[in-house]
CSV table of C-alpha atoms in Angstrom, one decimal:
chain,number,residue,atom,x,y,z
A,11,GLY,CA,74.2,101.4,85.1
A,12,PRO,CA,70.6,100.5,84.5
A,13,ASN,CA,68.2,100.9,87.5
A,14,ASP,CA,68.1,97.1,88.0
A,15,SER,CA,71.9,96.9,88.7
A,16,TYR,CA,73.2,95.1,91.7
A,17,PHE,CA,76.4,93.6,93.1
A,18,VAL,CA,77.3,90.1,94.1
A,19,TRP,CA,80.3,89.7,96.4
A,20,LYS,CA,82.1,86.5,97.1
A,21,LYS,CA,84.9,85.7,99.5
A,22,ASN,CA,86.9,82.6,98.6
A,23,GLY,CA,84.1,81.4,96.4
A,24,GLN,CA,81.3,81.9,99.0
A,25,LYS,CA,78.7,84.5,98.6
A,26,MET,CA,79.0,87.3,101.2
A,27,LYS,CA,76.0,88.9,102.9
A,28,ALA,CA,77.8,90.9,105.7
A,29,CYS,CA,80.4,93.6,105.5
A,30,ILE,CA,79.1,95.0,102.2
A,31,MET,CA,78.7,98.7,101.9
A,32,GLU,CA,76.9,100.4,99.1
A,33,GLN,CA,75.9,103.9,97.9
A,34,SER,CA,73.5,104.5,95.1
A,35,HIS,CA,72.2,107.6,93.4
A,36,MET,CA,69.5,107.9,90.8
A,37,LEU,CA,70.6,109.9,87.8
A,38,LEU,CA,68.3,112.1,85.8
A,39,ASP,CA,68.4,109.8,82.7
A,40,GLY,CA,67.1,106.8,84.7
A,41,ARG,CA,70.5,105.2,85.2
A,42,VAL,CA,71.9,104.6,88.7
A,43,HIS,CA,75.4,105.5,90.0
A,44,VAL,CA,76.3,102.7,92.4
A,45,LEU,CA,79.5,102.3,94.5
A,46,SER,CA,80.1,99.1,96.5
A,47,TRP,CA,82.9,98.0,98.7
A,48,VAL,CA,83.7,95.5,101.4
A,49,LYS,CA,84.7,96.3,105.0
A,50,ASP,CA,86.5,93.1,106.0
A,51,SER,CA,89.7,92.0,107.7
A,52,VAL,CA,91.8,89.0,106.7
A,53,SER,CA,94.5,87.0,108.4
A,54,GLU,CA,95.2,84.6,105.6
A,55,ASN,CA,95.3,84.8,101.8
A,56,THR,CA,91.8,85.7,100.6
A,57,GLU,CA,90.2,86.0,97.2
A,58,TYR,CA,87.4,88.5,96.6
A,59,THR,CA,85.1,88.5,93.6
A,60,CYS,CA,82.8,91.3,92.8
A,61,SER,CA,80.1,90.8,90.0
A,62,PHE,CA,78.1,93.7,88.7
A,63,ILE,CA,74.7,92.3,87.4
A,64,SER,CA,72.2,94.1,85.2
A,65,LYS,CA,69.7,93.3,82.4
A,66,VAL,CA,72.1,94.7,79.8
A,67,GLY,CA,75.1,92.6,80.9
A,68,ASN,CA,77.4,91.4,83.7
A,69,THR,CA,81.0,92.0,84.6
A,70,THR,CA,83.2,90.5,87.3
A,71,SER,CA,86.4,91.6,89.0
A,72,GLU,CA,88.7,89.5,91.2
A,73,VAL,CA,91.4,90.4,93.6
A,74,LEU,CA,93.7,88.2,95.7
A,75,ILE,CA,94.7,89.7,99.1
A,76,THR,CA,98.0,88.1,100.1
A,77,VAL,CA,98.9,88.3,103.8
A,78,GLU,CA,102.6,88.6,104.4
A,79,ASP,CA,104.7,89.3,107.5
A,80,LYS,CA,106.7,92.3,106.4
A,81,GLY,CA,107.6,93.7,109.8
A,82,SER,CA,107.0,97.4,110.7
A,83,ASP,CA,108.2,98.7,107.3
A,84,GLY,CA,105.5,96.7,105.5
A,85,GLN,CA,102.9,97.9,108.0
A,86,ASP,CA,103.9,101.5,107.5
A,87,ARG,CA,103.5,101.1,103.7
A,88,TRP,CA,100.1,99.4,104.1
A,89,THR,CA,98.9,102.2,106.5
A,90,LYS,CA,99.8,104.8,104.0
A,91,GLU,CA,98.0,102.9,101.2
A,92,PHE,CA,94.9,102.4,103.4
A,93,ASP,CA,94.9,106.1,104.3
A,94,THR,CA,95.0,107.0,100.6
A,95,TRP,CA,92.1,104.6,99.9
A,96,ARG,CA,90.1,105.9,102.8
A,97,SER,CA,90.6,109.5,101.7
A,98,ALA,CA,89.4,108.6,98.1
A,99,ILE,CA,86.2,107.1,99.5
A,100,SER,CA,85.7,110.1,101.8
A,101,GLU,CA,86.1,112.5,98.9
A,102,HIS,CA,83.6,110.5,96.8
A,103,ASP,CA,81.1,110.5,99.6
A,104,LYS,CA,81.4,114.3,99.9
A,105,MET,CA,81.1,114.7,96.2
A,106,MET,CA,77.9,112.6,96.1
A,107,GLN,CA,76.4,114.5,99.1
A,108,ASN,CA,77.1,117.8,97.3
A,109,TRP,CA,75.5,116.4,94.2
A,110,ARG,CA,72.4,115.4,96.1
A,111,LYS,CA,72.1,118.9,97.5
A,112,THR,CA,72.1,120.5,94.0
A,113,TRP,CA,69.4,118.2,92.7
């Protein structure tokens, strides 16, 4: 996005200031590649809203995290999904580090 881009995170309608992680990398054409995520834990149903703000426009995404007691089978499935997500973030981080080394 444009170099003035930034994120606004909300948890259950309240603006978040903690737990927000971001990576940004300036591109040669003046745009910025920005990745943002939240490191948080929940024990009850929680709605997250992520808004991407810039001078050329805004967009918002929402997700509702539903907490359910599924027993060990549900825990195993969640662990596998979390490991997949963590692996994707790690691969993205490696890719961006390699990109920085080449520029």
